[in-house]
PDB file of C-alpha atoms in Angstrom:
ATOM      1  CA  UNK A  30     -21.170 103.672  23.993  1.00 89.00           C
ATOM      2  CA  UNK A  31     -17.717 102.169  22.129  1.00 96.00           C
ATOM      3  CA  UNK A  32     -17.395  98.938  22.575  1.00 97.00           C
ATOM      4  CA  UNK A  33     -13.736  96.926  22.143  1.00 98.00           C
ATOM      5  CA  UNK A  34     -14.209  93.516  20.436  1.00 98.00           C
ATOM      6  CA  UNK A  35     -10.295  91.414  20.553  1.00 98.00           C
ATOM      7  CA  UNK A  36     -10.082  88.373  18.400  1.00 98.00           C
ATOM      8  CA  UNK A  37      -7.193  86.445  16.775  1.00 98.00           C
ATOM      9  CA  UNK A  38      -6.900  85.822  13.606  1.00 98.00           C
ATOM     10  CA  UNK A  39      -4.187  83.300  11.701  1.00 98.00           C
ATOM     11  CA  UNK A  40      -3.251  83.417   8.257  1.00 98.00           C
ATOM     12  CA  UNK A  41      -0.710  80.850   6.238  1.00 96.00           C
ATOM     13  CA  UNK A  42       2.588  81.492   4.868  1.00 96.00           C
ATOM     14  CA  UNK A  43       3.438  80.949   1.374  1.00 92.00           C
ATOM     15  CA  UNK A  44       5.761  78.125   2.208  1.00 87.00           C
ATOM     16  CA  UNK A  45       7.474  78.980   5.156  1.00 85.00           C
ATOM     17  CA  UNK A  46       9.799  81.823   6.884  1.00 89.00           C
ATOM     18  CA  UNK A  47      12.605  81.855   8.186  1.00 85.00           C
ATOM     19  CA  UNK A  48      14.683  83.878  10.059  1.00 89.00           C
ATOM     20  CA  UNK A  49      18.316  83.541  12.293  1.00 76.00           C
ATOM     21  CA  UNK A  50      15.812  82.848  15.677  1.00 80.00           C
ATOM     22  CA  UNK A  51      13.703  80.258  13.586  1.00 83.00           C
ATOM     23  CA  UNK A  52      10.781  79.282  11.272  1.00 85.00           C
ATOM     24  CA  UNK A  53       7.183  80.153  11.191  1.00 90.00           C
ATOM     25  CA  UNK A  54       4.246  78.007   8.656  1.00 93.00           C
ATOM     26  CA  UNK A  55       1.866  81.041   9.795  1.00 94.00           C
ATOM     27  CA  UNK A  56       0.906  84.192  11.009  1.00 96.00           C
ATOM     28  CA  UNK A  57      -0.984  84.769  14.541  1.00 97.00           C
ATOM     29  CA  UNK A  58      -2.589  88.420  14.710  1.00 98.00           C
ATOM     30  CA  UNK A  59      -4.408  90.102  16.682  1.00 98.00           C
ATOM     31  CA  UNK A  60      -7.188  91.901  15.510  1.00 98.00           C
ATOM     32  CA  UNK A  61      -9.067  95.013  17.757  1.00 98.00           C
ATOM     33  CA  UNK A  62     -11.780  96.614  17.214  1.00 98.00           C
ATOM     34  CA  UNK A  63     -13.679  99.065  18.415  1.00 98.00           C
ATOM     35  CA  UNK A  64     -17.366  99.659  17.165  1.00 98.00           C
ATOM     36  CA  UNK A  65     -19.373 103.088  17.871  1.00 95.00           C
ATOM     37  CA  UNK A  66     -22.503 102.880  16.506  1.00 90.00           C
ATOM     38  CA  UNK A  67     -22.458 103.299  12.483  1.00 90.00           C
ATOM     39  CA  UNK A  68     -18.144 103.572  12.674  1.00 97.00           C
ATOM     40  CA  UNK A  69     -15.997 100.795  13.398  1.00 98.00           C
ATOM     41  CA  UNK A  70     -11.960 101.508  13.954  1.00 98.00           C
ATOM     42  CA  UNK A  71      -9.637  98.339  13.077  1.00 98.00           C
ATOM     43  CA  UNK A  72      -6.232  97.518  13.597  1.00 98.00           C
ATOM     44  CA  UNK A  73      -4.162  94.429  13.612  1.00 98.00           C
ATOM     45  CA  UNK A  74      -0.866  93.572  15.873  1.00 98.00           C
ATOM     46  CA  UNK A  75       1.925  90.424  15.764  1.00 98.00           C
ATOM     47  CA  UNK A  76       3.469  89.932  19.339  1.00 98.00           C
ATOM     48  CA  UNK A  77       6.242  88.931  19.552  1.00 93.00           C
ATOM     49  CA  UNK A  78       8.162  85.899  21.455  1.00 93.00           C
ATOM     50  CA  UNK A  79      11.098  87.818  21.365  1.00 90.00           C
ATOM     51  CA  UNK A  80      10.449  90.701  22.877  1.00 92.00           C
ATOM     52  CA  UNK A  81       8.267  88.538  25.936  1.00 94.00           C
ATOM     53  CA  UNK A  82       4.955  88.881  24.278  1.00 96.00           C
ATOM     54  CA  UNK A  83       2.593  86.062  22.731  1.00 97.00           C
ATOM     55  CA  UNK A  84      -0.492  86.200  21.822  1.00 98.00           C
ATOM     56  CA  UNK A  85      -2.932  85.072  24.600  1.00 98.00           C
ATOM     57  CA  UNK A  86      -1.154  88.063  26.504  1.00 98.00           C
ATOM     58  CA  UNK A  87      -1.930  90.378  24.791  1.00 98.00           C
ATOM     59  CA  UNK A  88      -5.631  89.858  23.850  1.00 98.00           C
ATOM     60  CA  UNK A  89      -6.013  89.365  28.012  1.00 98.00           C
ATOM     61  CA  UNK A  90      -4.267  93.495  27.537  1.00 98.00           C
ATOM     62  CA  UNK A  91      -6.306  94.478  25.840  1.00 98.00           C
ATOM     63  CA  UNK A  92      -9.770  92.304  26.910  1.00 98.00           C
ATOM     64  CA  UNK A  93      -8.903  94.493  30.096  1.00 98.00           C
ATOM     65  CA  UNK A  94      -8.815  97.533  28.636  1.00 98.00           C
ATOM     66  CA  UNK A  95     -12.430  97.583  27.336  1.00 98.00           C
ATOM     67  CA  UNK A  96     -14.454  99.411  30.582  1.00 98.00           C
ATOM     68  CA  UNK A  97     -11.872 102.112  29.449  1.00 98.00           C
ATOM     69  CA  UNK A  98     -13.110 102.294  25.966  1.00 98.00           C
ATOM     70  CA  UNK A  99     -16.026 102.279  26.176  1.00 97.00           C
ATOM     71  CA  UNK A 100     -15.356 104.993  28.915  1.00 97.00           C
ATOM     72  CA  UNK A 101     -13.702 107.445  26.231  1.00 96.00           C
ATOM     73  CA  UNK A 102      -9.893 106.649  26.072  1.00 97.00           C
ATOM     74  CA  UNK A 103      -8.348 108.180  23.515  1.00 97.00           C
ATOM     75  CA  UNK A 104      -5.225 107.714  21.745  1.00 97.00           C
ATOM     76  CA  UNK A 105      -3.272 110.280  23.844  1.00 96.00           C
ATOM     77  CA  UNK A 106      -4.081 108.444  27.336  1.00 98.00           C
ATOM     78  CA  UNK A 107      -3.647 104.989  25.787  1.00 98.00           C
ATOM     79  CA  UNK A 108       0.466 106.789  25.074  1.00 97.00           C
ATOM     80  CA  UNK A 109       0.415 106.587  29.374  1.00 96.00           C
ATOM     81  CA  UNK A 110      -1.595 103.402  29.888  1.00 97.00           C
ATOM     82  CA  UNK A 111       0.418 101.215  27.643  1.00 98.00           C
ATOM     83  CA  UNK A 112       3.624 100.664  27.504  1.00 96.00           C
ATOM     84  CA  UNK A 113       5.145  99.965  23.580  1.00 97.00           C
ATOM     85  CA  UNK A 114       4.330  96.840  22.336  1.00 97.00           C
ATOM     86  CA  UNK A 115       1.706  94.707  20.134  1.00 98.00           C
ATOM     87  CA  UNK A 116      -1.755  95.351  22.713  1.00 98.00           C
ATOM     88  CA  UNK A 117      -0.554  99.072  21.880  1.00 98.00           C
ATOM     89  CA  UNK A 118      -0.290  98.765  18.629  1.00 98.00           C
ATOM     90  CA  UNK A 119      -3.652  97.677  17.620  1.00 98.00           C
ATOM     91  CA  UNK A 120      -5.427  99.585  19.913  1.00 98.00           C
ATOM     92  CA  UNK A 121      -3.356 102.695  18.831  1.00 98.00           C
ATOM     93  CA  UNK A 122      -3.956 102.288  15.002  1.00 98.00           C
ATOM     94  CA  UNK A 123      -8.050 101.356  16.010  1.00 98.00           C
ATOM     95  CA  UNK A 124      -8.606 104.539  17.858  1.00 98.00           C
ATOM     96  CA  UNK A 125      -7.359 106.290  14.440  1.00 98.00           C
ATOM     97  CA  UNK A 126      -9.682 104.493  12.157  1.00 98.00           C
ATOM     98  CA  UNK A 127     -12.196 105.724  14.509  1.00 98.00           C
ATOM     99  CA  UNK A 128     -10.912 109.365  14.084  1.00 98.00           C
ATOM    100  CA  UNK A 129     -10.645 108.871  11.190  1.00 98.00           C
ATOM    101  CA  UNK A 130     -14.875 107.015  10.483  1.00 97.00           C
ATOM    102  CA  UNK A 131     -16.072 109.706  12.263  1.00 97.00           C
ATOM    103  CA  UNK A 132     -14.907 112.940  10.778  1.00 97.00           C
ATOM    104  CA  UNK A 133     -15.339 111.444   7.081  1.00 97.00           C
ATOM    105  CA  UNK A 134     -11.681 112.453   7.067  1.00 98.00           C
ATOM    106  CA  UNK A 135      -8.744 110.503   6.184  1.00 98.00           C
ATOM    107  CA  UNK A 136      -6.152 109.128   8.691  1.00 98.00           C
ATOM    108  CA  UNK A 137      -3.321 111.434   6.803  1.00 98.00           C
ATOM    109  CA  UNK A 138      -5.240 114.513   6.455  1.00 98.00           C
ATOM    110  CA  UNK A 139      -5.650 114.081  10.495  1.00 98.00           C
ATOM    111  CA  UNK A 140      -1.898 113.192  10.914  1.00 97.00           C
ATOM    112  CA  UNK A 141      -1.280 116.394   9.201  1.00 96.00           C
ATOM    113  CA  UNK A 142       0.351 114.129   6.742  1.00 96.00           C
ATOM    114  CA  UNK A 143       0.535 114.426   2.946  1.00 94.00           C
ATOM    115  CA  UNK A 144      -1.625 111.684   0.942  1.00 95.00           C
ATOM    116  CA  UNK A 145       0.667 109.123   0.773  1.00 95.00           C
ATOM    117  CA  UNK A 146       1.874 107.413  -2.671  1.00 96.00           C
ATOM    118  CA  UNK A 147       2.575 104.190  -4.116  1.00 97.00           C
ATOM    119  CA  UNK A 148       5.398 102.775  -3.511  1.00 98.00           C
ATOM    120  CA  UNK A 149       8.851 100.163  -3.993  1.00 98.00           C
ATOM    121  CA  UNK A 150       8.687  97.614  -1.306  1.00 98.00           C
ATOM    122  CA  UNK A 151      11.179  95.274  -0.530  1.00 98.00           C
ATOM    123  CA  UNK A 152      10.953  92.005  -0.601  1.00 98.00           C
ATOM    124  CA  UNK A 153      12.073  88.971   1.924  1.00 98.00           C
ATOM    125  CA  UNK A 154      14.142  86.481   1.281  1.00 97.00           C
ATOM    126  CA  UNK A 155      14.223  83.402   4.349  1.00 96.00           C
ATOM    127  CA  UNK A 156      17.718  82.445   5.581  1.00 97.00           C
ATOM    128  CA  UNK A 157      18.116  78.877   3.986  1.00 97.00           C
ATOM    129  CA  UNK A 158      21.217  77.281   1.993  1.00 97.00           C
ATOM    130  CA  UNK A 159      23.455  79.701  -0.525  1.00 98.00           C
ATOM    131  CA  UNK A 160      21.664  77.730  -3.686  1.00 98.00           C
ATOM    132  CA  UNK A 161      18.156  78.003  -2.357  1.00 97.00           C
ATOM    133  CA  UNK A 162      18.010  81.649  -1.569  1.00 98.00           C
ATOM    134  CA  UNK A 163      19.771  81.991  -4.999  1.00 98.00           C
ATOM    135  CA  UNK A 164      17.052  80.603  -6.318  1.00 98.00           C
ATOM    136  CA  UNK A 165      14.074  82.690  -4.779  1.00 97.00           C
ATOM    137  CA  UNK A 166      16.474  85.658  -6.048  1.00 98.00           C
ATOM    138  CA  UNK A 167      16.124  84.853  -9.387  1.00 97.00           C
ATOM    139  CA  UNK A 168      12.587  83.854  -9.269  1.00 96.00           C
ATOM    140  CA  UNK A 169      11.414  87.047  -7.300  1.00 95.00           C
ATOM    141  CA  UNK A 170      12.453  89.121  -9.528  1.00 93.00           C
ATOM    142  CA  UNK A 171      12.305  92.162  -7.232  1.00 97.00           C
ATOM    143  CA  UNK A 172      14.300  95.862  -7.617  1.00 98.00           C
ATOM    144  CA  UNK A 173      14.577  95.480  -3.624  1.00 98.00           C
ATOM    145  CA  UNK A 174      15.433  92.105  -1.585  1.00 98.00           C
ATOM    146  CA  UNK A 175      15.905  91.634   2.081  1.00 98.00           C
ATOM    147  CA  UNK A 176      17.688  88.896   2.668  1.00 98.00           C
ATOM    148  CA  UNK A 177      17.790  86.991   5.942  1.00 97.00           C
ATOM    149  CA  UNK A 178      21.099  85.968   7.261  1.00 97.00           C
ATOM    150  CA  UNK A 179      22.586  85.673  10.110  1.00 96.00           C
ATOM    151  CA  UNK A 180      24.062  81.676  10.344  1.00 95.00           C
ATOM    152  CA  UNK A 181      27.421  80.032   8.946  1.00 96.00           C
ATOM    153  CA  UNK A 182      27.946  80.298   5.347  1.00 97.00           C
ATOM    154  CA  UNK A 183      26.460  84.030   5.161  1.00 98.00           C
ATOM    155  CA  UNK A 184      29.355  85.596   2.758  1.00 98.00           C
ATOM    156  CA  UNK A 185      28.442  82.499  -0.058  1.00 98.00           C
ATOM    157  CA  UNK A 186      24.777  83.508   0.442  1.00 98.00           C
ATOM    158  CA  UNK A 187      25.836  87.122  -0.571  1.00 98.00           C
ATOM    159  CA  UNK A 188      27.816  85.625  -3.674  1.00 98.00           C
ATOM    160  CA  UNK A 189      25.328  83.529  -4.929  1.00 98.00           C
ATOM    161  CA  UNK A 190      22.323  85.946  -4.197  1.00 98.00           C
ATOM    162  CA  UNK A 191      24.025  88.324  -6.449  1.00 98.00           C
ATOM    163  CA  UNK A 192      24.750  86.267  -9.281  1.00 98.00           C
ATOM    164  CA  UNK A 193      21.075  85.416  -9.427  1.00 98.00           C
ATOM    165  CA  UNK A 194      20.082  88.949  -8.976  1.00 98.00           C
ATOM    166  CA  UNK A 195      22.226  91.633 -10.692  1.00 98.00           C
ATOM    167  CA  UNK A 196      20.279  94.397 -11.116  1.00 97.00           C
ATOM    168  CA  UNK A 197      18.236  93.965  -7.758  1.00 98.00           C
ATOM    169  CA  UNK A 198      19.168  96.113  -4.822  1.00 98.00           C
ATOM    170  CA  UNK A 199      19.934  94.420  -1.982  1.00 98.00           C
ATOM    171  CA  UNK A 200      19.191  95.084   2.206  1.00 98.00           C
ATOM    172  CA  UNK A 201      20.783  92.790   4.894  1.00 98.00           C
ATOM    173  CA  UNK A 202      18.462  91.423   7.912  1.00 97.00           C
ATOM    174  CA  UNK A 203      21.161  89.504  10.301  1.00 96.00           C
ATOM    175  CA  UNK A 204      18.480  89.650  13.202  1.00 95.00           C
ATOM    176  CA  UNK A 205      20.736  89.640  15.780  1.00 95.00           C
ATOM    177  CA  UNK A 206      22.776  86.568  14.000  1.00 96.00           C
ATOM    178  CA  UNK A 207      26.798  88.754  13.789  1.00 97.00           C
ATOM    179  CA  UNK A 208      29.229  89.020  16.483  1.00 95.00           C
ATOM    180  CA  UNK A 209      31.442  91.413  17.030  1.00 94.00           C
ATOM    181  CA  UNK A 210      34.391  90.138  15.696  1.00 94.00           C
ATOM    182  CA  UNK A 211      33.239  88.497  12.900  1.00 94.00           C
ATOM    183  CA  UNK A 212      31.804  91.704  11.961  1.00 95.00           C
ATOM    184  CA  UNK A 213      34.830  93.180   9.507  1.00 95.00           C
ATOM    185  CA  UNK A 214      34.603  89.682   7.237  1.00 97.00           C
ATOM    186  CA  UNK A 215      30.811  90.263   7.064  1.00 97.00           C
ATOM    187  CA  UNK A 216      31.261  93.751   5.783  1.00 97.00           C
ATOM    188  CA  UNK A 217      33.576  92.779   3.205  1.00 97.00           C
ATOM    189  CA  UNK A 218      31.513  90.428   2.009  1.00 98.00           C
ATOM    190  CA  UNK A 219      28.376  92.899   1.982  1.00 98.00           C
ATOM    191  CA  UNK A 220      30.859  94.927   0.644  1.00 98.00           C
ATOM    192  CA  UNK A 221      31.712  92.643  -2.723  1.00 98.00           C
ATOM    193  CA  UNK A 222      27.927  91.742  -3.169  1.00 98.00           C
ATOM    194  CA  UNK A 223      26.744  95.523  -3.270  1.00 98.00           C
ATOM    195  CA  UNK A 224      25.005  95.641  -0.340  1.00 98.00           C
ATOM    196  CA  UNK A 225      22.969  99.190   0.524  1.00 98.00           C
ATOM    197  CA  UNK A 226      21.998  98.676   4.671  1.00 98.00           C
ATOM    198  CA  UNK A 227      22.923  95.669   6.791  1.00 98.00           C
ATOM    199  CA  UNK A 228      19.805  95.360   9.613  1.00 98.00           C
ATOM    200  CA  UNK A 229      21.016  94.652  13.291  1.00 97.00           C
ATOM    201  CA  UNK A 230      23.675  92.956  12.458  1.00 97.00           C
ATOM    202  CA  UNK A 231      24.393  92.025  16.660  1.00 97.00           C
ATOM    203  CA  UNK A 232      22.521  91.490  19.549  1.00 96.00           C
ATOM    204  CA  UNK A 233      21.199  94.547  20.926  1.00 94.00           C
ATOM    205  CA  UNK A 234      22.254  95.161  23.826  1.00 90.00           C
ATOM    206  CA  UNK A 235      26.543  94.264  22.471  1.00 93.00           C
ATOM    207  CA  UNK A 236      25.841  96.881  20.074  1.00 91.00           C
ATOM    208  CA  UNK A 237      27.729  99.606  21.715  1.00 92.00           C
ATOM    209  CA  UNK A 238      30.698  97.680  19.318  1.00 92.00           C
ATOM    210  CA  UNK A 239      29.185  99.381  16.521  1.00 96.00           C
ATOM    211  CA  UNK A 240      30.309 102.724  17.912  1.00 93.00           C
ATOM    212  CA  UNK A 241      34.456 101.290  17.074  1.00 89.00           C
ATOM    213  CA  UNK A 242      33.967 100.472  13.934  1.00 88.00           C
ATOM    214  CA  UNK A 243      34.525 101.328  10.626  1.00 92.00           C
ATOM    215  CA  UNK A 244      30.470 101.216   8.791  1.00 95.00           C
ATOM    216  CA  UNK A 245      31.723 100.386   5.390  1.00 96.00           C
ATOM    217  CA  UNK A 246      27.393 100.027   4.607  1.00 98.00           C
ATOM    218  CA  UNK A 247      25.418 102.169   6.429  1.00 98.00           C
ATOM    219  CA  UNK A 248      23.117  99.682   9.235  1.00 98.00           C
ATOM    220  CA  UNK A 249      20.253 100.151   9.979  1.00 98.00           C
ATOM    221  CA  UNK A 250      18.890  99.203  14.421  1.00 98.00           C
ATOM    222  CA  UNK A 251      15.524  97.293  14.441  1.00 96.00           C
ATOM    223  CA  UNK A 252      15.647  95.282  17.895  1.00 95.00           C
ATOM    224  CA  UNK A 253      17.907  97.722  19.098  1.00 95.00           C
ATOM    225  CA  UNK A 254      15.157 100.220  18.603  1.00 93.00           C
ATOM    226  CA  UNK A 255      11.180 100.560  20.005  1.00 92.00           C
ATOM    227  CA  UNK A 256      10.062 104.400  21.302  1.00 92.00           C
ATOM    228  CA  UNK A 257      11.214 107.713  21.010  1.00 95.00           C
ATOM    229  CA  UNK A 258      13.339 106.623  24.374  1.00 93.00           C
ATOM    230  CA  UNK A 259      16.229 104.283  22.445  1.00 92.00           C
ATOM    231  CA  UNK A 260      16.713 107.160  20.220  1.00 95.00           C
ATOM    232  CA  UNK A 261      20.492 107.898  22.628  1.00 93.00           C
ATOM    233  CA  UNK A 262      21.747 104.616  22.664  1.00 94.00           C
ATOM    234  CA  UNK A 263      21.171 104.483  18.887  1.00 96.00           C
ATOM    235  CA  UNK A 264      23.061 107.855  17.581  1.00 94.00           C
ATOM    236  CA  UNK A 265      27.193 106.955  16.717  1.00 95.00           C
ATOM    237  CA  UNK A 266      26.453 103.116  16.467  1.00 97.00           C
ATOM    238  CA  UNK A 267      23.611 103.227  13.285  1.00 98.00           C
ATOM    239  CA  UNK A 268      22.761 105.002  10.505  1.00 98.00           C
ATOM    240  CA  UNK A 269      19.218 103.682  10.121  1.00 98.00           C
ATOM    241  CA  UNK A 270      15.960 102.972  12.425  1.00 98.00           C
ATOM    242  CA  UNK A 271      13.725 100.804  11.415  1.00 98.00           C
ATOM    243  CA  UNK A 272      10.510 102.136  12.736  1.00 98.00           C
ATOM    244  CA  UNK A 273       8.016  98.857  12.899  1.00 98.00           C
ATOM    245  CA  UNK A 274       4.574 100.066  14.478  1.00 98.00           C
ATOM    246  CA  UNK A 275       4.675  96.570  16.847  1.00 98.00           C
ATOM    247  CA  UNK A 276       7.545  97.998  18.688  1.00 97.00           C
ATOM    248  CA  UNK A 277       6.728 101.481  19.027  1.00 98.00           C
ATOM    249  CA  UNK A 278       3.010 100.247  19.785  1.00 98.00           C
ATOM    250  CA  UNK A 279       1.215 102.154  16.902  1.00 98.00           C
ATOM    251  CA  UNK A 280       0.901 105.297  14.379  1.00 98.00           C
ATOM    252  CA  UNK A 281       0.692 107.698  17.159  1.00 98.00           C
ATOM    253  CA  UNK A 282       4.736 107.244  18.565  1.00 98.00           C
ATOM    254  CA  UNK A 283       5.779 105.618  15.421  1.00 98.00           C
ATOM    255  CA  UNK A 284       5.948 109.052  13.694  1.00 98.00           C
ATOM    256  CA  UNK A 285       6.778 111.190  16.438  1.00 97.00           C
ATOM    257  CA  UNK A 286      10.084 108.490  16.494  1.00 97.00           C
ATOM    258  CA  UNK A 287      10.363 108.939  12.728  1.00 97.00           C
ATOM    259  CA  UNK A 288      10.400 112.956  12.761  1.00 96.00           C
ATOM    260  CA  UNK A 289      12.821 113.001  16.130  1.00 97.00           C
ATOM    261  CA  UNK A 290      15.427 109.941  14.385  1.00 97.00           C
ATOM    262  CA  UNK A 291      15.735 112.107  11.186  1.00 97.00           C
ATOM    263  CA  UNK A 292      16.077 115.331  13.403  1.00 97.00           C
ATOM    264  CA  UNK A 293      19.483 112.906  14.581  1.00 96.00           C
ATOM    265  CA  UNK A 294      20.606 112.285  11.519  1.00 97.00           C
ATOM    266  CA  UNK A 295      19.111 109.185  11.138  1.00 98.00           C
ATOM    267  CA  UNK A 296      17.311 107.990   7.726  1.00 98.00           C
ATOM    268  CA  UNK A 297      14.750 106.147   8.349  1.00 98.00           C
ATOM    269  CA  UNK A 298      13.461 102.207   7.237  1.00 98.00           C
ATOM    270  CA  UNK A 299       9.862 101.494   8.281  1.00 98.00           C
ATOM    271  CA  UNK A 300       9.131  97.863   8.619  1.00 98.00           C
ATOM    272  CA  UNK A 301       6.544  95.315   9.272  1.00 97.00           C
ATOM    273  CA  UNK A 302       6.509  91.661  10.921  1.00 96.00           C
ATOM    274  CA  UNK A 303       4.931  88.638   8.861  1.00 97.00           C
ATOM    275  CA  UNK A 304       1.026  90.097   9.085  1.00 98.00           C
ATOM    276  CA  UNK A 305      -2.203  91.141   6.782  1.00 98.00           C
ATOM    277  CA  UNK A 306      -2.820  93.631   4.788  1.00 98.00           C
ATOM    278  CA  UNK A 307      -4.593  95.283   8.134  1.00 98.00           C
ATOM    279  CA  UNK A 308      -0.756  95.820   9.503  1.00 98.00           C
ATOM    280  CA  UNK A 309       0.728  96.926   6.347  1.00 98.00           C
ATOM    281  CA  UNK A 310      -1.833 100.463   6.043  1.00 98.00           C
ATOM    282  CA  UNK A 311      -0.804 102.277   8.816  1.00 98.00           C
ATOM    283  CA  UNK A 312       2.815 102.175   8.305  1.00 98.00           C
ATOM    284  CA  UNK A 313       2.418 103.617   4.806  1.00 98.00           C
ATOM    285  CA  UNK A 314       1.827 106.600   6.181  1.00 97.00           C
ATOM    286  CA  UNK A 315       5.644 106.512   7.254  1.00 97.00           C
ATOM    287  CA  UNK A 316       6.817 106.034   3.617  1.00 96.00           C
ATOM    288  CA  UNK A 317       7.280 109.860   2.904  1.00 94.00           C
ATOM    289  CA  UNK A 318       9.345 109.416   5.475  1.00 95.00           C
ATOM    290  CA  UNK A 319      11.718 106.871   4.708  1.00 97.00           C
ATOM    291  CA  UNK A 320      14.504 105.981   2.997  1.00 96.00           C
ATOM    292  CA  UNK A 321      13.025 102.042   2.519  1.00 98.00           C
ATOM    293  CA  UNK A 322       9.723 101.003   2.235  1.00 98.00           C
ATOM    294  CA  UNK A 323       9.297  97.215   3.756  1.00 98.00           C
ATOM    295  CA  UNK A 324       5.928  96.469   3.754  1.00 98.00           C
ATOM    296  CA  UNK A 325       5.989  92.856   1.828  1.00 98.00           C
ATOM    297  CA  UNK A 326       4.070  91.130   4.573  1.00 97.00           C
ATOM    298  CA  UNK A 327       1.245  90.368   3.470  1.00 98.00           C
ATOM    299  CA  UNK A 328       2.927  89.100   0.127  1.00 97.00           C
ATOM    300  CA  UNK A 329       4.774  86.795   2.006  1.00 97.00           C
ATOM    301  CA  UNK A 330       1.232  85.116   2.926  1.00 97.00           C
ATOM    302  CA  UNK A 331      -0.427  82.460   1.846  1.00 97.00           C
ATOM    303  CA  UNK A 332      -3.743  84.494   1.411  1.00 97.00           C
ATOM    304  CA  UNK A 333      -4.578  87.865   2.438  1.00 98.00           C
ATOM    305  CA  UNK A 334      -8.314  89.257   4.658  1.00 97.00           C
ATOM    306  CA  UNK A 335     -10.144  91.144   2.215  1.00 96.00           C
ATOM    307  CA  UNK A 336     -10.045  93.700   1.180  1.00 97.00           C
ATOM    308  CA  UNK A 337      -6.412  94.270   1.126  1.00 98.00           C
ATOM    309  CA  UNK A 338      -3.956  96.686  -0.104  1.00 98.00           C
ATOM    310  CA  UNK A 339      -3.078  97.062  -4.113  1.00 98.00           C
ATOM    311  CA  UNK A 340       0.101  94.745  -4.751  1.00 98.00           C
ATOM    312  CA  UNK A 341       1.798  95.290  -8.050  1.00 98.00           C
ATOM    313  CA  UNK A 342       4.424  92.527  -8.393  1.00 96.00           C
ATOM    314  CA  UNK A 343       6.983  95.649  -5.833  1.00 97.00           C
ATOM    315  CA  UNK A 344       4.515  98.179  -5.756  1.00 98.00           C
ATOM    316  CA  UNK A 345       2.139  99.182  -3.172  1.00 98.00           C
ATOM    317  CA  UNK A 346      -0.787 101.323  -3.065  1.00 98.00           C
ATOM    318  CA  UNK A 347      -2.346 103.834  -0.273  1.00 97.00           C
ATOM    319  CA  UNK A 348      -5.146 101.765   1.503  1.00 97.00           C
ATOM    320  CA  UNK A 349      -8.626 102.478   0.738  1.00 97.00           C
ATOM    321  CA  UNK A 350     -10.871 103.682   3.696  1.00 97.00           C
ATOM    322  CA  UNK A 351     -12.768 100.472   3.391  1.00 97.00           C
ATOM    323  CA  UNK A 352      -9.295  98.249   4.306  1.00 98.00           C
ATOM    324  CA  UNK A 353      -8.521 101.091   7.124  1.00 98.00           C
ATOM    325  CA  UNK A 354      -8.091 104.692   7.498  1.00 96.00           C
TER     326      UNK A 354
END
């Protein structure tokens, strides 16, 4: 009889992670573990206050499903049982992992996907002064940098970072921090800095303005995109969608969203919260569908879990089955 175990784990961040909405110094993750005799499936999520989630509520939601898991609740029933979000993500990924362990096959095989390959991930530079962000970009020396913006002085930040990292590809994440009346100026600063993608410039719910404005740099939906039911509101406003398992509620919906978004003409970015390798491993299966991979969560931590994903600079390698899948 499958047994569900739920626990909270905390991992210190290397320094401070700052976006337009605030800062944090640790990653609080919730792990769902399903034990079935000799087999164990695991999944990790990050409850996100922006979406009304908390660690305590996520743990309570998962623990309330223990009897249903024991009775055989599967991934397909789970999609109807829980809404998209962190709790469903942890459980969905644990069920994928358990299915792989039981069958002796990898999750990518079960999902009908090609074997994942090593990919280049973006590396995030936290919101700070222009000088501090430029120095962080220079020190990182990464091929793909993701810049957290969304505060007064963003044009100066962009100019300083581009001067400090002339060879890096730059993507920008405003985290809903810009306003429609300022957008033309922000777009101009991004063009001058050679930015290749802008994430969520306007608040979700206020992004209709994107349909009426020229977009000289492609714009990617993040906070405006969750599951497939959000797709209709993205077409015509966005050029890409950031698929995150904590938003979609797991790998099952993430795969469906990525495929339908591509069919609708949207590029795919696969992203993450600040979390450990256990949260990144399922998301790596989406990398083959993505134009941009942003799975640097473990690189921002002071320590990762063991076993961990293998990172070499900005290259991230597929997970070993001991970690997940």
